[in-house]
Amino acid sequence: MNADDLKKMQPGFDSPVLNSQLVFRRALQALSMPGRLVDLPNLAAVPRQGHSASALLLLALVDSDCRLWLSPSLAGTDAQAWLRFHSGCHFVQEPAQGNFLWLCAQDRWPLISDMHAGTDEYPDQSATCIMETGSIQTGTNSQAWSLSGPGIPSPVGLTAEGLPADFAAQWAGNHATFPRGVDILLTTATQVLGLPRSTMLQSFEMLEV
Amino acid sequence: MLSIQIKPQPNAIMFQSFDNSVALNQEARAQWMALLARAPMPLLERTLEMHVQQRRTEWLRRPETGLYMVQGRVGGTGERFNLGEITVTRCTLRSKAEDGTQGAVGVAYVLGRNHRQAELVALADALLQEPAHHQNLAHELLTAVRQHLSILQSQHEAQTQSTKVDFFTVAREAGDTADEKGT
């Protein structure tokens, strides 16, 4: 951290304890009820790059023991300096080394299979990936995918703009490695949707066949 | 003559090269931050009173207290070892003038748990970076801190001096021994 970074630095949470608890609670809600959009109020002066929701989630979740991988358009920006200053986390060069990954919408994303999925002994040590999407629609009208699994009473539809074309196939591979696997938080500017590794994702066309 | 000085209890205040105004011109900020960190509270309160009232503070990092592991090394080549932990309070703030113009970012790391001290030191650091205040503050505050530290140092030395013990040994006079007279 140099003096120039510090000059442009934005404050973190107004109330670090209460606000990070609130964001943590919302993240928990998103992961325990996959397929439901959870609002994240804007609680901090977030960096210009990336979504506000992603920045808030990371600010609440990472600490000095975490290794974070940033997609190319975030690496080296104010967002990196901001997270480093407020959380003390470390940054890594390879997606596989990260405990957390922050993928910005305009970048090419690494494959889910390239991220750390944990081990059979310690599946909890897998990576958590924050993927920024253009927009997310849920409910029965959404035609792209149907979500089912723990925490989902009846299958819900999901359409997310900006995910890779082969996302369903990547996710099937991730789901198959259970109990290992990567957990994903999809974000829009102010909302988050959880996709824990236990969630099954099927395209509606597959269901109809 | 051999003189041994027995030092009193290790003093928390270390005397460093940058206590002197003649120290390096480079890294002036590092010097004043080190000075400010050891400035006594009454002096800080008194000197910064006006600025505290006039300026608004935007916290980048509120004062927080934590521990730092201090490492030591015996000799030039010795392995590092953990000497012990010290309590440190740090904070970072951006001080703004009353008209809302953004000021510099001030950082403070001070020994102990005094949040107010960290806040004042960070404010002083921010003000010293602004040309409008640098001259005045450097004069009022930094010079005073240097004086304070030099008084402490001379007290410390006087205390050390009082335990000074001189050992006298009977020196042999050159050319007086049988060996040297020899053949």
Coordinates of C-alpha atoms in Angstrom, one line a residue:
Chain A
M1 CA 0.0 0.0 0.0
N2 CA 1.5 3.3 -1.0
A3 CA 0.6 6.9 -0.3
D4 CA -1.1 7.3 -3.7
D5 CA -3.4 4.4 -3.1
L6 CA -4.3 5.8 0.3
K7 CA -5.1 9.2 -1.2
K8 CA -7.9 7.7 -3.3
M9 CA -9.0 5.3 -0.6
Q10 CA -12.7 5.0 0.2
P11 CA -14.0 4.2 3.7
G12 CA -15.2 0.7 4.4
F13 CA -18.3 -0.1 6.4
D14 CA -19.7 2.7 8.6
S15 CA -20.0 0.2 11.4
P16 CA -17.6 -2.6 10.7
V17 CA -19.2 -5.1 13.1
L18 CA -22.9 -4.6 12.5
N19 CA -22.6 -4.0 8.7
S20 CA -20.4 -7.0 8.1
Q21 CA -22.8 -9.1 10.2
L22 CA -25.7 -7.9 8.1
V23 CA -23.9 -8.8 4.8
F24 CA -22.9 -12.1 6.2
R25 CA -26.5 -12.9 7.2
R26 CA -27.6 -12.0 3.6
A27 CA -24.9 -14.2 2.1
L28 CA -26.0 -17.1 4.4
Q29 CA -29.6 -16.5 3.4
A30 CA -28.6 -16.6 -0.3
L31 CA -26.7 -19.8 0.1
S32 CA -29.3 -21.5 2.3
M33 CA -32.2 -20.7 -0.1
P34 CA -30.6 -21.0 -3.5
G35 CA -32.5 -19.4 -6.4
R36 CA -33.8 -16.6 -4.3
L37 CA -32.6 -13.1 -4.9
V38 CA -31.4 -11.3 -1.8
D39 CA -31.0 -7.5 -1.6
L40 CA -27.7 -6.0 -0.4
P41 CA -28.2 -2.5 0.8
N42 CA -25.3 -0.2 0.0
L43 CA -23.5 0.1 3.3
A44 CA -20.0 1.3 2.2
A45 CA -18.4 3.6 -0.3
V46 CA -17.5 0.8 -2.7
P47 CA -14.9 1.1 -5.5
R48 CA -15.9 2.1 -9.0
Q49 CA -14.9 -1.2 -10.5
G50 CA -17.3 -4.2 -10.2
H51 CA -20.7 -4.5 -8.6
S52 CA -21.4 -2.9 -5.3
A53 CA -22.9 -6.2 -4.1
S54 CA -19.7 -8.1 -4.9
A55 CA -17.5 -5.6 -3.2
L56 CA -19.7 -5.7 0.0
L57 CA -19.8 -9.5 0.1
L58 CA -16.0 -9.7 -0.2
L59 CA -15.5 -6.9 2.4
A60 CA -17.6 -8.9 4.8
L61 CA -16.3 -12.3 4.0
V62 CA -12.5 -12.0 3.5
D63 CA -9.9 -11.4 6.2
S64 CA -6.2 -11.6 6.5
D65 CA -6.2 -15.4 6.2
C66 CA -7.9 -15.3 2.8
R67 CA -6.4 -15.5 -0.7
L68 CA -8.3 -13.7 -3.3
W69 CA -8.1 -14.0 -7.1
L70 CA -9.4 -11.0 -9.1
S71 CA -10.3 -11.2 -12.7
P72 CA -8.0 -9.1 -15.0
S73 CA -10.1 -5.9 -15.1
L74 CA -10.2 -5.8 -11.3
A75 CA -6.6 -6.7 -10.6
G76 CA -4.4 -3.7 -9.8
T77 CA -7.3 -1.3 -9.5
D78 CA -8.8 0.7 -6.6
A79 CA -10.9 -2.3 -5.8
Q80 CA -7.8 -4.3 -5.0
A81 CA -6.3 -1.6 -2.9
W82 CA -9.6 -1.1 -1.1
L83 CA -10.0 -4.8 -0.2
R84 CA -6.4 -5.0 0.8
F85 CA -6.7 -2.0 3.1
H86 CA -9.9 -2.9 4.8
S87 CA -9.6 -6.7 5.0
G88 CA -5.8 -7.4 4.9
C89 CA -6.4 -10.2 2.4
H90 CA -3.8 -11.5 0.0
F91 CA -4.0 -11.7 -3.7
V92 CA -3.0 -14.6 -5.9
Q93 CA -2.1 -15.0 -9.5
E94 CA -3.7 -18.4 -10.2
P95 CA -7.4 -19.0 -9.9
A96 CA -6.7 -22.4 -8.3
Q97 CA -4.9 -20.8 -5.4
G98 CA -7.8 -18.5 -4.3
N99 CA -10.2 -19.1 -1.4
F100 CA -12.3 -16.4 -3.0
L101 CA -12.6 -15.3 -6.6
W102 CA -14.1 -12.2 -7.9
L103 CA -15.1 -12.4 -11.6
C104 CA -16.0 -9.2 -13.3
A105 CA -18.6 -9.3 -16.1
Q106 CA -16.4 -8.1 -18.9
D107 CA -13.6 -10.6 -18.4
R108 CA -13.1 -14.1 -19.7
W109 CA -13.7 -16.3 -16.7
P110 CA -11.7 -19.3 -15.6
L111 CA -13.5 -22.7 -15.6
I112 CA -15.2 -23.8 -12.4
S113 CA -13.1 -27.0 -12.6
D114 CA -10.0 -24.9 -12.4
M115 CA -10.9 -23.5 -9.0
H116 CA -10.1 -25.1 -5.8
A117 CA -12.8 -27.6 -4.9
G118 CA -11.5 -28.7 -1.5
T119 CA -10.5 -32.2 -0.6
D120 CA -12.6 -35.2 0.6
E121 CA -11.1 -34.7 4.1
Y122 CA -11.7 -30.9 4.0
P123 CA -14.5 -30.1 1.6
D124 CA -15.0 -26.9 3.5
Q125 CA -11.8 -25.5 2.2
S126 CA -13.1 -25.1 -1.4
A127 CA -13.2 -21.7 -3.1
T128 CA -16.2 -19.4 -3.0
C129 CA -16.7 -17.6 -6.3
I130 CA -18.4 -14.3 -6.9
M131 CA -19.7 -14.0 -10.5
E132 CA -21.0 -10.7 -11.7
T133 CA -23.9 -11.0 -14.1
G134 CA -25.8 -8.4 -16.1
S135 CA -29.2 -9.3 -14.7
I136 CA -30.9 -12.2 -13.0
Q137 CA -34.5 -13.3 -13.3
T138 CA -36.0 -16.0 -11.1
G139 CA -39.4 -17.7 -10.9
T140 CA -41.5 -19.8 -13.2
N141 CA -41.2 -17.4 -16.1
S142 CA -37.5 -17.8 -16.3
Q143 CA -36.8 -20.3 -19.0
A144 CA -33.1 -21.0 -19.0
W145 CA -32.5 -23.3 -16.0
S146 CA -34.4 -25.1 -13.3
L147 CA -32.9 -25.2 -9.9
S148 CA -33.5 -28.0 -7.4
G149 CA -31.9 -29.4 -4.3
P150 CA -31.6 -28.7 -0.6
G151 CA -33.2 -25.4 0.4
I152 CA -35.4 -25.2 -2.7
P153 CA -39.0 -26.4 -1.9
S154 CA -40.1 -26.7 -5.5
P155 CA -37.9 -26.2 -8.6
V156 CA -37.4 -22.6 -9.5
G157 CA -36.4 -21.1 -12.8
L158 CA -33.3 -19.0 -13.3
T159 CA -32.1 -16.8 -16.1
A160 CA -28.8 -15.0 -15.6
E161 CA -27.4 -12.8 -18.3
G162 CA -23.6 -12.9 -18.9
L163 CA -22.8 -16.4 -17.8
P164 CA -20.6 -18.5 -20.1
A165 CA -22.5 -20.5 -22.7
D166 CA -21.3 -23.8 -21.2
F167 CA -22.2 -22.8 -17.6
A168 CA -24.7 -25.6 -17.2
A169 CA -22.1 -28.2 -18.2
Q170 CA -19.5 -26.7 -15.9
W171 CA -21.9 -26.6 -13.1
A172 CA -22.9 -30.3 -13.6
G173 CA -19.2 -31.2 -13.2
N174 CA -19.0 -29.1 -10.1
H175 CA -22.1 -30.6 -8.6
A176 CA -20.9 -34.2 -9.4
T177 CA -17.9 -33.8 -7.2
F178 CA -20.0 -33.4 -4.0
P179 CA -19.1 -33.1 -1.1
R180 CA -16.3 -31.3 -2.8
G181 CA -17.1 -28.3 -5.1
V182 CA -17.1 -24.6 -5.5
D183 CA -19.9 -22.4 -4.1
I184 CA -21.0 -19.6 -6.3
L185 CA -22.6 -16.2 -5.5
L186 CA -24.1 -14.6 -8.6
T187 CA -24.5 -10.9 -8.2
T188 CA -26.2 -8.0 -9.9
A189 CA -25.4 -4.4 -8.9
T190 CA -27.4 -4.7 -5.7
Q191 CA -28.5 -8.3 -5.3
V192 CA -27.0 -11.7 -4.7
L193 CA -28.2 -15.2 -5.5
G194 CA -26.5 -18.2 -4.1
L195 CA -25.6 -21.4 -5.9
P196 CA -24.1 -23.8 -3.4
R197 CA -22.5 -27.0 -4.7
S198 CA -25.5 -29.0 -3.6
T199 CA -27.8 -27.3 -6.0
M200 CA -28.8 -29.1 -9.2
L201 CA -29.1 -27.0 -12.3
Q202 CA -30.9 -28.4 -15.4
S203 CA -32.0 -26.6 -18.5
F204 CA -35.7 -26.8 -19.2
E205 CA -35.1 -28.4 -22.6
M206 CA -33.3 -31.3 -20.8
L207 CA -36.3 -31.6 -18.5
E208 CA -38.8 -31.8 -21.4
V209 CA -36.9 -34.5 -23.2
Chain B
M1 CA 40.4 1.7 33.0
L2 CA 37.2 -0.3 32.4
S3 CA 33.9 1.1 33.0
I4 CA 30.7 -0.8 33.3
Q5 CA 27.4 0.9 33.1
I6 CA 24.4 -0.9 34.6
K7 CA 21.3 0.2 32.8
P8 CA 18.1 0.8 34.6
Q9 CA 14.9 -1.0 33.6
P10 CA 14.6 -1.1 29.8
N11 CA 12.8 2.1 28.8
A12 CA 9.8 2.0 26.5
I13 CA 11.1 5.0 24.7
M14 CA 13.8 4.3 22.2
F15 CA 16.1 7.0 21.1
Q16 CA 16.6 7.0 17.4
S17 CA 18.6 8.8 14.9
F18 CA 15.6 10.8 13.6
D19 CA 15.1 12.4 17.0
N20 CA 17.6 15.0 15.8
S21 CA 16.5 17.7 13.4
V22 CA 19.7 17.3 11.4
A23 CA 18.6 13.8 10.3
L24 CA 18.1 12.9 6.7
N25 CA 15.9 15.1 4.5
Q26 CA 14.5 12.1 2.8
E27 CA 11.5 10.3 4.2
A28 CA 10.6 13.3 6.2
R29 CA 7.2 11.8 6.7
A30 CA 8.5 8.7 8.2
Q31 CA 10.5 10.9 10.6
W32 CA 7.6 13.0 11.7
M33 CA 5.4 9.9 12.1
A34 CA 7.9 8.3 14.4
L35 CA 8.1 11.6 16.4
L36 CA 4.4 11.9 16.6
A37 CA 4.0 8.4 17.8
R38 CA 6.0 9.3 20.9
A39 CA 4.5 12.7 21.5
P40 CA 3.0 13.1 24.9
M41 CA -0.8 13.5 25.0
P42 CA -1.0 16.9 26.7
L43 CA 1.2 18.4 24.0
L44 CA -0.9 16.8 21.2
E45 CA -4.2 18.0 22.7
R46 CA -2.9 21.5 23.2
T47 CA -1.3 21.9 19.8
L48 CA -4.1 20.4 17.8
E49 CA -7.0 21.8 19.7
M50 CA -7.8 24.5 17.1
H51 CA -7.6 22.0 14.2
V52 CA -9.8 19.4 15.9
Q53 CA -12.5 22.0 16.2
Q54 CA -12.1 23.3 12.6
R55 CA -11.8 20.1 10.7
R56 CA -14.1 17.2 10.0
T57 CA -12.8 13.7 10.0
E58 CA -13.6 11.0 7.6
W59 CA -12.6 7.7 9.0
L60 CA -10.9 5.3 6.6
R61 CA -10.1 3.0 9.4
R62 CA -11.4 3.8 12.9
P63 CA -8.9 3.4 15.8
E64 CA -8.4 -0.3 16.5
T65 CA -6.1 -1.9 19.0
G66 CA -4.2 -5.0 18.3
L67 CA -1.0 -6.9 18.9
Y68 CA 2.3 -6.8 17.0
M69 CA 5.0 -9.5 17.5
V70 CA 8.3 -7.8 18.1
Q71 CA 11.2 -9.8 16.7
G72 CA 14.8 -9.5 17.9
R73 CA 18.1 -10.6 16.6
V74 CA 21.2 -11.3 18.7
G75 CA 24.3 -10.1 17.0
G76 CA 24.6 -9.3 13.3
T77 CA 24.1 -12.9 12.1
G78 CA 21.8 -14.2 14.8
E79 CA 18.5 -15.9 13.9
R80 CA 15.4 -13.9 14.5
F81 CA 13.5 -14.7 17.6
N82 CA 10.1 -13.5 18.9
L83 CA 10.8 -11.0 21.7
G84 CA 7.2 -10.5 22.7
E85 CA 4.0 -8.8 21.7
I86 CA 3.3 -5.1 22.0
T87 CA -0.1 -3.4 22.0
V88 CA -0.5 -1.0 19.1
T89 CA -3.4 1.2 18.2
R90 CA -3.8 2.3 14.6
C91 CA -6.1 4.4 12.6
T92 CA -6.4 6.1 9.2
L93 CA -8.4 9.3 8.5
R94 CA -9.0 11.9 5.9
S95 CA -9.2 15.3 7.4
K96 CA -11.5 17.8 5.7
A97 CA -11.5 21.5 6.1
E98 CA -14.8 23.0 7.1
D99 CA -15.6 24.1 3.6
G100 CA -15.5 20.4 2.6
T101 CA -12.3 20.5 0.6
Q102 CA -10.5 17.2 1.0
G103 CA -7.4 17.1 2.9
A104 CA -4.5 14.6 3.0
V105 CA -4.8 11.1 4.5
G106 CA -3.2 10.7 7.9
V107 CA -2.0 7.5 9.4
A108 CA -1.1 6.7 13.0
Y109 CA 0.4 3.7 14.7
V110 CA 1.0 4.3 18.4
L111 CA 1.9 2.1 21.3
G112 CA -0.8 1.4 23.8
R113 CA -4.5 1.5 23.7
N114 CA -5.3 5.2 23.6
H115 CA -7.7 5.7 20.7
R116 CA -7.7 9.5 21.2
Q117 CA -3.9 9.5 20.9
A118 CA -4.1 7.6 17.6
E119 CA -6.7 10.0 16.3
L120 CA -4.6 13.1 17.1
V121 CA -1.5 11.6 15.7
A122 CA -3.2 10.8 12.5
L123 CA -4.7 14.3 12.3
A124 CA -1.3 15.8 12.8
D125 CA 0.2 13.5 10.1
A126 CA -2.5 14.7 7.7
L127 CA -2.0 18.3 8.5
L128 CA 1.8 18.1 8.2
Q129 CA 1.3 16.9 4.6
E130 CA -0.6 20.0 3.7
P131 CA 1.7 22.9 2.8
A132 CA -0.6 25.4 4.4
H133 CA -0.1 23.9 7.9
H134 CA 3.3 22.2 7.6
Q135 CA 5.4 25.1 8.6
N136 CA 3.4 26.0 11.7
L137 CA 2.9 22.5 13.0
A138 CA 6.5 21.5 12.3
H139 CA 7.5 24.4 14.5
E140 CA 4.9 24.0 17.3
L141 CA 4.6 20.3 17.5
L142 CA 7.7 18.5 16.1
T143 CA 10.2 20.8 17.7
A144 CA 8.4 20.4 21.0
V145 CA 8.4 16.7 20.7
R146 CA 12.1 16.7 19.9
Q147 CA 12.7 18.8 23.0
H148 CA 10.5 16.5 25.1
L149 CA 12.4 13.4 23.9
S150 CA 15.8 15.0 24.4
I151 CA 14.8 15.9 28.0
L152 CA 13.7 12.3 28.5
Q153 CA 17.0 11.1 27.0
S154 CA 19.1 13.2 29.2
Q155 CA 17.1 12.1 32.3
H156 CA 17.6 8.5 31.2
E157 CA 21.4 9.1 30.7
A158 CA 21.7 10.8 34.1
Q159 CA 20.0 7.8 35.7
T160 CA 22.3 5.5 33.9
Q161 CA 25.3 7.6 34.8
S162 CA 24.5 7.3 38.5
T163 CA 25.0 3.6 38.4
K164 CA 28.4 3.9 36.6
V165 CA 31.1 1.9 38.3
D166 CA 34.8 2.4 37.6
F167 CA 37.1 -0.5 38.0
F168 CA 40.8 0.2 38.6
T169 CA 43.4 -2.3 37.9
V170 CA 47.0 -1.9 38.6
A171 CA 48.5 -1.4 35.2
R172 CA 51.8 -2.9 34.5
E173 CA 54.4 -0.5 33.4
A174 CA 55.8 -1.1 30.1
G175 CA 59.2 -2.8 30.0
D176 CA 59.0 -3.7 33.7
T177 CA 58.7 -7.4 33.5
A178 CA 61.4 -10.1 33.5
D179 CA 60.1 -11.6 30.3
E180 CA 60.6 -8.5 28.3
K181 CA 63.9 -7.7 29.9
G182 CA 64.9 -11.3 29.0
T183 CA 68.0 -12.0 27.1

